[in-house]
Amino acid sequence: MQALRHALRSGRLHQAYLLTGTRGVGKTTLARLMARGLNCEQGPTDVPCGHCPACIGIEEGRFPDLLEVDAATNTRVEEMRELLENTQYLPVAGRFKVYLIDEVHMLSRSAFNAMLKTLEEPPPHVKFILATTDPQKVPVTVLSRCLQFSLRPLPPAQIADRLRHVLEQEQLSFEASALPLLAAAAQGSLRDALSLLDQALAFGGGEVRQEPVRAMLGTLERSALLDLVRALAESDGETLIACADTLAEHSLSFDHALQELAVLFHDLALLQAIPKAPALQDSARELGAWRERWPASTLQLLYQITVQARRDLPFAPDERAGFRMALLRLLAFQPGPPVPLPAPSPVVPFAHPTVPDLAPAPAAAPQRARLPPAIDDWAGLVERLQLMGMTHELARHVEWLGMTQHQIRLRLARKFAHLLPYQENLRTGLESVLDCDLRLSIELGDEEGTSVAQQEAQTQAQAHQRALQTLAQDPFTQAVRDVLGGTLVESSVKPLPQGEKS
Ligand SMILES: [Zn+2]
């Protein structure tokens, strides 16, 4: 607290904070606490007094210098602009004008741009506290101006305790063994746990017993997964991604969903091979409709993709992104409409669906049998290729091994083996830029850190490390981290422009 006070007095405050975390984890609560800390008469402090006009005003939602915006319902750019025009006026009752923008990722692009102008040159009396469940959707230009805190989900035991407390208060009958199931399904969100508890009470006729709860949770997940497989079978990318969102809304774990998907593909494969497999009585009816949809070899591939995606989940930017990518990969490998890989699959629903994976190769000049020129700068060449999508990823991740006459030798780390189908795109791209005929040979192996992607990552890591060191010495950061229980998202740390004091 001393450190925080010192930090505030010395003006070492960030202009904008971004609180991230799953729904119901307490982002808005923390944001209001920060607003009180900034404006409390006893403060600035990390322990607001709770009885000064500022504290009471904020608690009762009538403090003129706290402007709360729910971006989910209020994304019109005019309103945003109007709101931001107010930043030039000094606070009327408090120390700081605090803008609390909830679900900030829902802002429209133009609203973001309006906000960015203020974020670039914020008046000293203005603080932004942004909250989001989905930082992936916040533009990098905004992210880079925020100090990011990710709120930890509540541990399951704590959630179970809370549920027990509620049930006891309401004098409802329950089996203690049912509570950890609900707590686990809620994945750290108390709000979700309470909603699941409501559903369990409805499902169990006013009481909470272990077996019905297990059945209820299983049913929720099963039906979401079957929807998902159906969308896949129909190559319906939009529905597929919507299914991922449904899973998230039901707080079902992505890890578990991938596991269950693998089970489904296993069941399907087994059903194909042994139509009357006795172990599959339950699912046979549901799955029977899709028995003919996938050739056995494709089922093997789909199974492999889900198992692999589960292993990769900890390395994904976040679990939802990892899960989505797995779904998109499953989609990319759907047989028919008959577009042979590695041509870009038209059904992959990227945000910009019209962007092809590769600019169409110019009509091949048949007389061209020229040797490729010597290549001494692979990174520069990759840039000139102007590839997109997965082909671009492939080019960024291969390591240069050398070339002989018509052949370019590259190495690709095994973990990127899924990019191999795009080598034909890469080859034609190289041919057209180098105006020659060539073959590609890409061997799988251990990477040595020479790929374009790794070189970039190293450069960034060095700058990031320097910024982290600076920030570690910032007392306000420490105070928020220690006292309010936030975890600094290290990736949000960016070097400040020269001359700007944090
Ligand atoms: Zn106070």
Short mmCIF file of C-alpha atoms and ligand atoms in Angstrom, two decimals:
data_model
loop_
_atom_site.label_atom_id
_atom_site.label_comp_id
_atom_site.label_asym_id
_atom_site.label_seq_id
_atom_site.Cartn_x
_atom_site.Cartn_y
_atom_site.Cartn_z
CA MET A 1 0.00 0.00 0.00
CA GLN A 2 2.88 2.30 0.81
CA ALA A 3 4.38 1.36 -2.49
CA LEU A 4 1.14 2.07 -4.29
CA ARG A 5 0.74 5.45 -2.61
CA HIS A 6 4.28 6.30 -3.52
CA ALA A 7 3.72 5.14 -7.04
CA LEU A 8 0.64 7.28 -7.43
CA ARG A 9 2.26 10.37 -5.94
CA SER A 10 5.29 10.05 -8.13
CA GLY A 11 2.96 9.73 -11.09
CA ARG A 12 4.25 6.33 -12.06
CA LEU A 13 0.89 5.11 -13.18
CA HIS A 14 -0.04 3.49 -16.41
CA GLN A 15 -2.67 5.31 -18.34
CA ALA A 16 -4.61 2.21 -19.19
CA TYR A 17 -5.13 -1.18 -17.63
CA LEU A 18 -6.62 -4.23 -19.23
CA LEU A 19 -8.19 -6.85 -17.00
CA THR A 20 -8.69 -10.20 -18.63
CA GLY A 21 -10.23 -13.41 -17.43
CA THR A 22 -13.16 -15.71 -18.01
CA ARG A 23 -16.69 -14.56 -17.36
CA GLY A 24 -17.67 -14.21 -13.75
CA VAL A 25 -14.13 -14.16 -12.45
CA GLY A 26 -14.47 -10.69 -10.92
CA LYS A 27 -13.04 -8.30 -13.49
CA THR A 28 -15.68 -5.61 -13.03
CA THR A 29 -15.46 -5.92 -9.25
CA LEU A 30 -11.72 -5.38 -9.38
CA ALA A 31 -12.11 -2.52 -11.83
CA ARG A 32 -14.49 -0.71 -9.46
CA LEU A 33 -12.12 -1.39 -6.60
CA MET A 34 -9.33 0.20 -8.61
CA ALA A 35 -11.57 3.18 -9.41
CA ARG A 36 -12.24 3.62 -5.69
CA GLY A 37 -8.56 3.25 -4.88
CA LEU A 38 -7.68 5.94 -7.38
CA ASN A 39 -10.32 8.36 -6.15
CA CYS A 40 -10.75 7.60 -2.44
CA GLU A 41 -10.26 10.69 -0.27
CA GLN A 42 -7.90 8.66 1.87
CA GLY A 43 -5.99 7.58 -1.16
CA PRO A 44 -4.81 7.00 -3.72
CA THR A 45 -4.72 3.64 -2.11
CA ASP A 46 -5.16 -0.01 -2.76
CA VAL A 47 -7.45 -0.26 0.29
CA PRO A 48 -10.19 2.32 -0.28
CA CYS A 49 -11.76 3.57 2.95
CA GLY A 50 -15.31 2.71 1.94
CA HIS A 51 -17.00 5.69 3.61
CA CYS A 52 -15.78 8.82 1.85
CA PRO A 53 -18.03 10.40 -0.81
CA ALA A 54 -15.91 8.94 -3.60
CA CYS A 55 -16.01 5.40 -2.21
CA ILE A 56 -19.72 5.57 -1.50
CA GLY A 57 -20.49 7.27 -4.80
CA ILE A 58 -18.68 4.58 -6.77
CA GLU A 59 -20.30 1.80 -4.77
CA GLU A 60 -23.74 3.28 -5.41
CA GLY A 61 -23.01 3.90 -9.05
CA ARG A 62 -23.39 7.68 -8.93
CA PHE A 63 -19.85 8.98 -9.01
CA PRO A 64 -19.51 11.60 -11.76
CA ASP A 65 -15.90 10.78 -12.55
CA LEU A 66 -16.39 7.08 -13.06
CA LEU A 67 -17.76 6.48 -16.53
CA GLU A 68 -18.81 2.91 -17.05
CA VAL A 69 -19.45 1.67 -20.55
CA ASP A 70 -20.64 -1.78 -21.43
CA ALA A 71 -19.22 -2.22 -24.89
CA ALA A 72 -21.47 -5.21 -25.44
CA THR A 73 -24.47 -2.89 -25.65
CA ASN A 74 -22.84 0.41 -26.41
CA THR A 75 -20.53 0.15 -29.34
CA ARG A 76 -21.72 3.04 -31.44
CA VAL A 77 -18.84 5.17 -32.49
CA GLU A 78 -20.68 8.47 -31.90
CA GLU A 79 -21.32 7.55 -28.30
CA MET A 80 -17.72 6.53 -27.85
CA ARG A 81 -16.54 9.76 -29.39
CA GLU A 82 -18.88 11.80 -27.20
CA LEU A 83 -17.63 9.98 -24.15
CA LEU A 84 -14.04 10.54 -25.11
CA GLU A 85 -14.55 14.21 -25.81
CA ASN A 86 -15.22 14.51 -22.11
CA THR A 87 -11.70 13.40 -21.30
CA GLN A 88 -10.46 16.94 -21.82
CA TYR A 89 -12.45 18.18 -18.82
CA LEU A 90 -10.99 17.83 -15.37
CA PRO A 91 -12.66 15.46 -12.94
CA VAL A 92 -15.41 17.21 -10.98
CA ALA A 93 -15.39 15.21 -7.76
CA GLY A 94 -12.38 12.96 -7.76
CA ARG A 95 -8.72 12.85 -8.54
CA PHE A 96 -9.05 10.97 -11.80
CA LYS A 97 -11.66 10.55 -14.45
CA VAL A 98 -11.86 6.80 -14.72
CA TYR A 99 -13.24 5.17 -17.85
CA LEU A 100 -14.30 1.63 -17.18
CA ILE A 101 -15.05 -0.13 -20.45
CA ASP A 102 -16.39 -3.63 -19.97
CA GLU A 103 -16.24 -6.26 -22.70
CA VAL A 104 -14.01 -3.87 -24.59
CA HIS A 105 -13.43 -6.40 -27.38
CA MET A 106 -17.02 -5.75 -28.52
CA LEU A 107 -16.24 -2.18 -29.58
CA SER A 108 -16.50 -1.54 -33.28
CA ARG A 109 -13.36 -0.85 -35.23
CA SER A 110 -14.15 2.83 -35.51
CA ALA A 111 -14.93 3.04 -31.79
CA PHE A 112 -11.53 1.49 -31.14
CA ASN A 113 -9.93 4.06 -33.39
CA ALA A 114 -11.66 6.86 -31.53
CA MET A 115 -10.40 5.44 -28.24
CA LEU A 116 -6.92 4.97 -29.61
CA LYS A 117 -6.58 8.68 -30.27
CA THR A 118 -7.16 9.34 -26.58
CA LEU A 119 -4.94 6.48 -25.52
CA GLU A 120 -2.10 7.87 -27.57
CA GLU A 121 -2.12 11.19 -25.77
CA PRO A 122 -4.18 10.76 -22.65
CA PRO A 123 -4.65 13.78 -20.38
CA PRO A 124 -2.93 13.09 -17.05
CA HIS A 125 -6.22 13.09 -15.13
CA VAL A 126 -7.66 10.25 -17.18
CA LYS A 127 -7.34 6.53 -16.46
CA PHE A 128 -8.70 3.73 -18.56
CA ILE A 129 -9.65 0.42 -17.06
CA LEU A 130 -10.62 -2.00 -19.79
CA ALA A 131 -12.04 -5.42 -19.12
CA THR A 132 -12.49 -8.29 -21.52
CA THR A 133 -13.10 -11.99 -21.67
CA ASP A 134 -11.47 -12.11 -25.06
CA PRO A 135 -8.23 -10.13 -25.31
CA GLN A 136 -7.58 -11.80 -28.67
CA LYS A 137 -10.22 -9.54 -30.15
CA VAL A 138 -8.71 -6.33 -28.85
CA PRO A 139 -6.60 -4.63 -31.52
CA VAL A 140 -2.89 -4.83 -30.93
CA THR A 141 -2.65 -1.05 -31.11
CA VAL A 142 -4.87 -0.84 -28.03
CA LEU A 143 -3.30 -3.81 -26.24
CA SER A 144 0.13 -2.30 -26.61
CA ARG A 145 -0.93 0.75 -24.62
CA CYS A 146 -2.36 -1.20 -21.70
CA LEU A 147 -0.81 -2.92 -18.77
CA GLN A 148 -2.53 -6.25 -18.80
CA PHE A 149 -3.66 -8.27 -15.80
CA SER A 150 -5.18 -11.68 -16.08
CA LEU A 151 -7.46 -12.67 -13.24
CA ARG A 152 -7.06 -16.14 -11.95
CA PRO A 153 -10.14 -18.31 -11.93
CA LEU A 154 -11.27 -19.36 -8.48
CA PRO A 155 -9.95 -22.75 -7.41
CA PRO A 156 -12.63 -25.47 -7.62
CA ALA A 157 -12.49 -26.12 -3.87
CA GLN A 158 -13.36 -22.51 -3.16
CA ILE A 159 -16.27 -22.62 -5.60
CA ALA A 160 -17.55 -25.86 -4.07
CA ASP A 161 -17.40 -24.22 -0.63
CA ARG A 162 -19.39 -21.32 -1.92
CA LEU A 163 -22.04 -23.62 -3.43
CA ARG A 164 -22.29 -25.51 -0.16
CA HIS A 165 -22.79 -22.23 1.64
CA VAL A 166 -25.61 -21.23 -0.72
CA LEU A 167 -27.34 -24.61 -0.39
CA GLU A 168 -27.11 -24.51 3.39
CA GLN A 169 -28.46 -20.98 3.48
CA GLU A 170 -31.39 -22.03 1.34
CA GLN A 171 -31.81 -25.22 3.35
CA LEU A 172 -31.76 -27.37 0.26
CA SER A 173 -30.90 -31.04 0.29
CA PHE A 174 -27.65 -31.97 -1.41
CA GLU A 175 -24.92 -34.59 -1.65
CA ALA A 176 -21.53 -33.07 -0.94
CA SER A 177 -19.99 -35.26 -3.64
CA ALA A 178 -22.03 -33.44 -6.30
CA LEU A 179 -20.48 -30.05 -5.56
CA PRO A 180 -16.95 -30.71 -6.89
CA LEU A 181 -18.52 -31.83 -10.18
CA LEU A 182 -20.34 -28.52 -10.54
CA ALA A 183 -17.29 -26.59 -9.38
CA ALA A 184 -15.07 -28.31 -11.93
CA ALA A 185 -17.55 -27.64 -14.73
CA ALA A 186 -17.69 -23.96 -13.81
CA GLN A 187 -13.96 -23.61 -14.46
CA GLY A 188 -13.24 -20.86 -12.03
CA SER A 189 -16.32 -18.76 -12.61
CA LEU A 190 -18.52 -18.39 -9.56
CA ARG A 191 -21.27 -16.93 -11.68
CA ASP A 192 -21.27 -20.01 -13.92
CA ALA A 193 -21.18 -22.30 -10.89
CA LEU A 194 -24.29 -20.67 -9.49
CA SER A 195 -26.03 -20.95 -12.84
CA LEU A 196 -25.10 -24.64 -13.07
CA LEU A 197 -26.36 -25.09 -9.53
CA ASP A 198 -29.72 -23.65 -10.59
CA GLN A 199 -29.85 -26.05 -13.51
CA ALA A 200 -28.91 -28.96 -11.27
CA LEU A 201 -31.69 -28.07 -8.84
CA ALA A 202 -34.19 -27.92 -11.68
CA PHE A 203 -32.84 -31.17 -13.13
CA GLY A 204 -32.86 -32.93 -9.74
CA GLY A 205 -36.29 -31.79 -8.60
CA GLY A 206 -35.06 -29.35 -5.98
CA GLU A 207 -32.14 -31.34 -4.66
CA VAL A 208 -28.57 -31.82 -5.77
CA ARG A 209 -27.37 -35.42 -6.02
CA GLN A 210 -24.18 -36.67 -7.55
CA GLU A 211 -25.55 -39.03 -10.19
CA PRO A 212 -28.13 -36.67 -11.70
CA VAL A 213 -25.54 -33.89 -11.74
CA ARG A 214 -23.08 -36.11 -13.54
CA ALA A 215 -25.77 -37.04 -16.04
CA MET A 216 -26.77 -33.42 -16.52
CA LEU A 217 -23.23 -32.23 -17.18
CA GLY A 218 -22.60 -35.17 -19.49
CA THR A 219 -25.79 -34.46 -21.45
CA LEU A 220 -24.91 -30.82 -21.91
CA GLU A 221 -21.52 -31.68 -23.25
CA ARG A 222 -22.64 -34.61 -25.35
CA SER A 223 -25.26 -32.59 -27.17
CA ALA A 224 -22.84 -29.72 -27.78
CA LEU A 225 -20.29 -32.17 -29.18
CA LEU A 226 -22.79 -33.93 -31.40
CA ASP A 227 -23.79 -30.53 -32.81
CA LEU A 228 -20.14 -29.93 -33.47
CA VAL A 229 -19.58 -33.21 -35.31
CA ARG A 230 -22.72 -32.55 -37.33
CA ALA A 231 -21.38 -29.15 -38.39
CA LEU A 232 -18.12 -30.81 -39.32
CA ALA A 233 -19.90 -33.46 -41.35
CA GLU A 234 -21.69 -30.69 -43.21
CA SER A 235 -18.48 -28.65 -43.60
CA ASP A 236 -20.37 -25.80 -41.97
CA GLY A 237 -17.62 -23.60 -40.59
CA GLU A 238 -19.89 -20.96 -39.14
CA THR A 239 -21.88 -23.42 -37.06
CA LEU A 240 -18.68 -25.18 -36.09
CA ILE A 241 -17.25 -22.04 -34.52
CA ALA A 242 -20.61 -21.26 -32.93
CA CYS A 243 -20.42 -24.69 -31.29
CA ALA A 244 -17.08 -23.77 -29.77
CA ASP A 245 -18.72 -20.69 -28.30
CA THR A 246 -21.57 -22.80 -26.95
CA LEU A 247 -19.09 -25.05 -25.22
CA ALA A 248 -17.48 -21.99 -23.68
CA GLU A 249 -20.83 -20.64 -22.56
CA HIS A 250 -21.61 -23.89 -20.82
CA SER A 251 -18.20 -23.69 -19.23
CA LEU A 252 -17.27 -27.02 -20.65
CA SER A 253 -13.58 -27.63 -20.71
CA PHE A 254 -11.92 -27.47 -24.12
CA ASP A 255 -9.44 -30.07 -23.06
CA HIS A 256 -12.22 -32.43 -22.14
CA ALA A 257 -14.14 -31.57 -25.29
CA LEU A 258 -11.12 -32.58 -27.40
CA GLN A 259 -10.86 -35.79 -25.46
CA GLU A 260 -14.52 -36.55 -26.06
CA LEU A 261 -14.16 -35.66 -29.74
CA ALA A 262 -11.34 -38.17 -30.00
CA VAL A 263 -13.65 -40.72 -28.39
CA LEU A 264 -16.33 -39.91 -30.95
CA PHE A 265 -13.93 -40.39 -33.85
CA HIS A 266 -12.72 -43.60 -32.27
CA ASP A 267 -16.31 -44.81 -31.95
CA LEU A 268 -17.00 -43.94 -35.56
CA ALA A 269 -13.90 -45.74 -36.80
CA LEU A 270 -14.82 -48.77 -34.73
CA LEU A 271 -18.38 -48.63 -36.00
CA GLN A 272 -17.09 -48.68 -39.57
CA ALA A 273 -14.84 -51.62 -38.98
CA ILE A 274 -17.21 -53.59 -36.73
CA PRO A 275 -20.78 -52.45 -37.32
CA LYS A 276 -22.08 -54.32 -34.29
CA ALA A 277 -19.36 -53.43 -31.84
CA PRO A 278 -20.97 -54.17 -28.50
CA ALA A 279 -19.29 -51.38 -26.57
CA LEU A 280 -20.98 -48.75 -28.69
CA GLN A 281 -24.63 -49.43 -28.05
CA ASP A 282 -25.18 -45.95 -26.67
CA SER A 283 -23.60 -43.88 -29.34
CA ALA A 284 -24.24 -46.16 -32.31
CA ARG A 285 -27.63 -44.66 -32.98
CA GLU A 286 -26.40 -41.07 -32.88
CA LEU A 287 -23.28 -41.81 -34.86
CA GLY A 288 -24.81 -44.18 -37.37
CA ALA A 289 -25.88 -41.31 -39.60
CA TRP A 290 -22.28 -40.30 -40.13
CA ARG A 291 -20.87 -43.74 -40.64
CA GLU A 292 -20.43 -43.20 -44.36
CA ARG A 293 -19.33 -39.60 -44.16
CA TRP A 294 -15.65 -40.13 -43.62
CA PRO A 295 -13.34 -42.69 -45.21
CA ALA A 296 -11.45 -44.74 -42.64
CA SER A 297 -8.21 -42.96 -43.45
CA THR A 298 -9.80 -39.55 -42.84
CA LEU A 299 -11.17 -40.72 -39.50
CA GLN A 300 -7.66 -41.69 -38.53
CA LEU A 301 -6.51 -38.20 -39.44
CA LEU A 302 -9.36 -36.49 -37.55
CA TYR A 303 -8.61 -38.60 -34.49
CA GLN A 304 -4.94 -37.70 -34.78
CA ILE A 305 -5.73 -33.99 -35.06
CA THR A 306 -7.85 -33.96 -31.90
CA VAL A 307 -5.30 -35.90 -29.89
CA GLN A 308 -2.52 -33.65 -31.12
CA ALA A 309 -4.56 -30.50 -30.44
CA ARG A 310 -5.11 -31.62 -26.88
CA ARG A 311 -1.38 -31.99 -26.43
CA ASP A 312 -0.83 -28.53 -27.94
CA LEU A 313 -3.52 -26.81 -25.89
CA PRO A 314 -1.09 -25.53 -23.22
CA PHE A 315 0.93 -23.82 -25.97
CA ALA A 316 -2.03 -22.09 -27.61
CA PRO A 317 -2.45 -18.33 -27.06
CA ASP A 318 -5.47 -19.34 -25.00
CA GLU A 319 -7.55 -22.49 -24.77
CA ARG A 320 -10.38 -21.19 -26.87
CA ALA A 321 -7.99 -20.19 -29.65
CA GLY A 322 -6.34 -23.59 -29.46
CA PHE A 323 -9.70 -25.29 -29.67
CA ARG A 324 -10.84 -23.15 -32.58
CA MET A 325 -7.67 -23.87 -34.49
CA ALA A 326 -8.22 -27.57 -33.91
CA LEU A 327 -11.74 -27.24 -35.32
CA LEU A 328 -10.50 -25.31 -38.32
CA ARG A 329 -7.89 -27.94 -38.93
CA LEU A 330 -10.52 -30.66 -38.74
CA LEU A 331 -12.55 -28.63 -41.19
CA ALA A 332 -9.62 -28.17 -43.55
CA PHE A 333 -9.25 -31.92 -43.80
CA GLN A 334 -12.88 -32.64 -44.61
CA PRO A 335 -13.29 -34.67 -47.74
CA GLY A 336 -15.29 -32.90 -50.46
CA PRO A 337 -16.40 -30.44 -51.74
CA PRO A 338 -13.70 -31.84 -53.99
CA VAL A 339 -10.87 -29.40 -53.48
CA PRO A 340 -7.64 -31.34 -53.29
CA LEU A 341 -5.18 -30.16 -50.69
CA PRO A 342 -2.97 -28.23 -50.65
CA ALA A 343 -5.15 -25.80 -52.55
CA PRO A 344 -6.89 -23.45 -50.09
CA SER A 345 -10.05 -24.99 -48.83
CA PRO A 346 -12.97 -22.63 -49.53
CA VAL A 347 -14.89 -23.79 -46.49
CA VAL A 348 -12.37 -22.61 -43.91
CA PRO A 349 -14.19 -19.71 -42.24
CA PHE A 350 -11.46 -17.24 -41.56
CA ALA A 351 -12.46 -13.74 -40.57
CA HIS A 352 -11.76 -12.63 -44.10
CA PRO A 353 -13.19 -15.51 -46.04
CA THR A 354 -12.31 -14.12 -49.43
CA VAL A 355 -8.58 -14.10 -48.79
CA PRO A 356 -7.09 -17.06 -50.60
CA ASP A 357 -4.19 -18.87 -49.04
CA LEU A 358 -1.99 -17.88 -51.88
CA ALA A 359 -2.33 -15.42 -54.69
CA PRO A 360 -3.12 -17.45 -57.77
CA ALA A 361 0.06 -18.54 -59.44
CA PRO A 362 0.53 -16.95 -62.84
CA ALA A 363 -0.02 -19.23 -65.75
CA ALA A 364 3.07 -21.35 -66.03
CA ALA A 365 5.27 -20.58 -68.97
CA PRO A 366 6.00 -24.04 -70.30
CA GLN A 367 9.31 -23.09 -71.88
CA ARG A 368 10.69 -21.97 -68.54
CA ALA A 369 13.27 -24.47 -67.37
CA ARG A 370 15.62 -22.02 -65.82
CA LEU A 371 17.85 -22.60 -62.89
CA PRO A 372 16.92 -20.71 -59.77
CA PRO A 373 19.28 -17.85 -58.85
CA ALA A 374 21.51 -18.27 -55.85
CA ILE A 375 19.62 -17.58 -52.64
CA ASP A 376 21.53 -16.09 -49.76
CA ASP A 377 18.73 -14.42 -47.82
CA TRP A 378 15.84 -16.74 -47.11
CA ALA A 379 14.12 -14.25 -44.78
CA GLY A 380 14.19 -11.57 -47.46
CA LEU A 381 12.88 -14.02 -50.00
CA VAL A 382 10.01 -15.05 -47.72
CA GLU A 383 9.04 -11.41 -47.47
CA ARG A 384 9.10 -10.97 -51.23
CA LEU A 385 6.87 -14.01 -51.66
CA GLN A 386 3.98 -12.21 -49.97
CA LEU A 387 2.37 -15.49 -49.04
CA MET A 388 -0.71 -15.72 -46.88
CA GLY A 389 -2.28 -18.06 -44.42
CA MET A 390 -0.83 -21.49 -43.84
CA THR A 391 1.62 -21.23 -46.72
CA HIS A 392 3.05 -18.13 -45.14
CA GLU A 393 3.32 -20.00 -41.85
CA LEU A 394 5.16 -22.81 -43.58
CA ALA A 395 7.63 -20.36 -45.13
CA ARG A 396 8.19 -18.70 -41.75
CA HIS A 397 8.84 -21.95 -39.94
CA VAL A 398 11.14 -23.80 -42.34
CA GLU A 399 14.88 -23.56 -41.92
CA TRP A 400 17.15 -23.09 -44.88
CA LEU A 401 19.46 -26.03 -45.53
CA GLY A 402 20.77 -25.20 -48.96
CA MET A 403 20.14 -25.70 -52.64
CA THR A 404 21.43 -27.77 -55.51
CA GLN A 405 20.50 -26.90 -59.07
CA HIS A 406 16.74 -27.17 -59.19
CA GLN A 407 16.24 -28.24 -55.63
CA ILE A 408 15.82 -26.19 -52.47
CA ARG A 409 16.35 -28.09 -49.24
CA LEU A 410 14.49 -27.00 -46.16
CA ARG A 411 13.90 -28.39 -42.71
CA LEU A 412 10.68 -28.19 -40.71
CA ALA A 413 10.28 -28.92 -37.02
CA ARG A 414 8.05 -31.93 -36.40
CA LYS A 415 5.57 -29.87 -34.42
CA PHE A 416 4.80 -27.96 -37.63
CA ALA A 417 4.30 -31.10 -39.69
CA HIS A 418 0.69 -30.07 -40.23
CA LEU A 419 2.00 -27.31 -42.53
CA LEU A 420 3.55 -29.80 -44.94
CA PRO A 421 0.46 -30.00 -47.18
CA TYR A 422 1.14 -26.39 -48.13
CA GLN A 423 4.56 -27.05 -49.65
CA GLU A 424 3.14 -27.14 -53.15
CA ASN A 425 1.83 -23.60 -52.62
CA LEU A 426 5.23 -22.55 -51.36
CA ARG A 427 6.93 -24.14 -54.34
CA THR A 428 4.76 -22.41 -56.92
CA GLY A 429 5.17 -19.13 -55.03
CA LEU A 430 8.95 -19.50 -55.16
CA GLU A 431 8.86 -20.42 -58.82
CA SER A 432 6.93 -17.36 -59.79
CA VAL A 433 9.04 -14.95 -57.74
CA LEU A 434 12.34 -16.49 -58.83
CA ASP A 435 11.10 -17.14 -62.34
CA CYS A 436 12.53 -20.62 -62.51
CA ASP A 437 11.67 -24.28 -62.12
CA LEU A 438 12.42 -25.83 -58.83
CA ARG A 439 11.67 -28.65 -56.48
CA LEU A 440 11.32 -28.42 -52.75
CA SER A 441 12.59 -30.97 -50.35
CA ILE A 442 11.39 -30.44 -46.82
CA GLU A 443 12.71 -32.79 -44.20
CA LEU A 444 11.24 -33.08 -40.75
CA GLY A 445 13.72 -32.69 -37.95
CA ASP A 446 14.80 -30.80 -34.88
CA GLU A 447 14.82 -27.07 -35.33
CA GLU A 448 17.97 -25.06 -34.79
CA GLY A 449 16.48 -21.61 -34.40
CA THR A 450 17.23 -20.26 -37.85
CA SER A 451 13.70 -20.00 -39.22
CA VAL A 452 12.22 -16.58 -39.92
CA ALA A 453 9.67 -17.09 -37.12
CA GLN A 454 12.34 -17.98 -34.60
CA GLN A 455 14.59 -15.10 -35.56
CA GLU A 456 11.68 -12.73 -35.08
CA ALA A 457 10.77 -14.31 -31.78
CA GLN A 458 14.32 -13.89 -30.51
CA THR A 459 14.43 -10.21 -31.38
CA GLN A 460 11.09 -9.67 -29.69
CA ALA A 461 12.08 -11.68 -26.65
CA GLN A 462 15.11 -9.48 -26.09
CA ALA A 463 13.10 -6.26 -26.20
CA HIS A 464 10.43 -7.86 -24.04
CA GLN A 465 12.98 -8.93 -21.46
CA ARG A 466 14.29 -5.39 -21.17
CA ALA A 467 10.78 -4.04 -20.72
CA LEU A 468 10.02 -6.66 -18.07
CA GLN A 469 13.05 -5.63 -16.07
CA THR A 470 11.93 -2.01 -16.09
CA LEU A 471 8.44 -2.96 -15.09
CA ALA A 472 9.54 -5.25 -12.29
CA GLN A 473 10.83 -2.13 -10.58
CA ASP A 474 7.53 -0.31 -10.88
CA PRO A 475 5.95 -0.23 -7.42
CA PHE A 476 2.39 0.26 -8.62
CA THR A 477 2.58 -2.85 -10.73
CA GLN A 478 3.86 -4.75 -7.74
CA ALA A 479 1.11 -3.44 -5.51
CA VAL A 480 -1.66 -4.41 -7.90
CA ARG A 481 -0.11 -7.79 -8.39
CA ASP A 482 0.40 -8.52 -4.72
CA VAL A 483 -2.60 -6.90 -3.15
CA LEU A 484 -5.33 -7.31 -5.68
CA GLY A 485 -4.35 -10.76 -6.80
CA GLY A 486 -3.81 -9.92 -10.45
CA THR A 487 -1.25 -11.70 -12.53
CA LEU A 488 0.74 -9.52 -14.83
CA VAL A 489 0.39 -10.77 -18.36
CA GLU A 490 4.00 -10.59 -19.36
CA SER A 491 3.16 -10.50 -23.02
CA SER A 492 1.38 -7.17 -22.48
CA VAL A 493 4.59 -5.53 -21.46
CA LYS A 494 5.89 -3.34 -24.23
CA PRO A 495 8.80 -0.97 -24.16
CA LEU A 496 7.55 2.60 -23.74
CA PRO A 497 8.59 5.22 -26.25
CA GLN A 498 11.67 7.15 -25.24
CA GLY A 499 11.10 9.92 -22.75
CA GLU A 500 7.75 8.64 -21.53
CA LYS A 501 7.69 7.86 -17.85
CA SER A 502 5.51 4.87 -17.06
ZN ZN B 1 -12.73 6.34 0.39
#
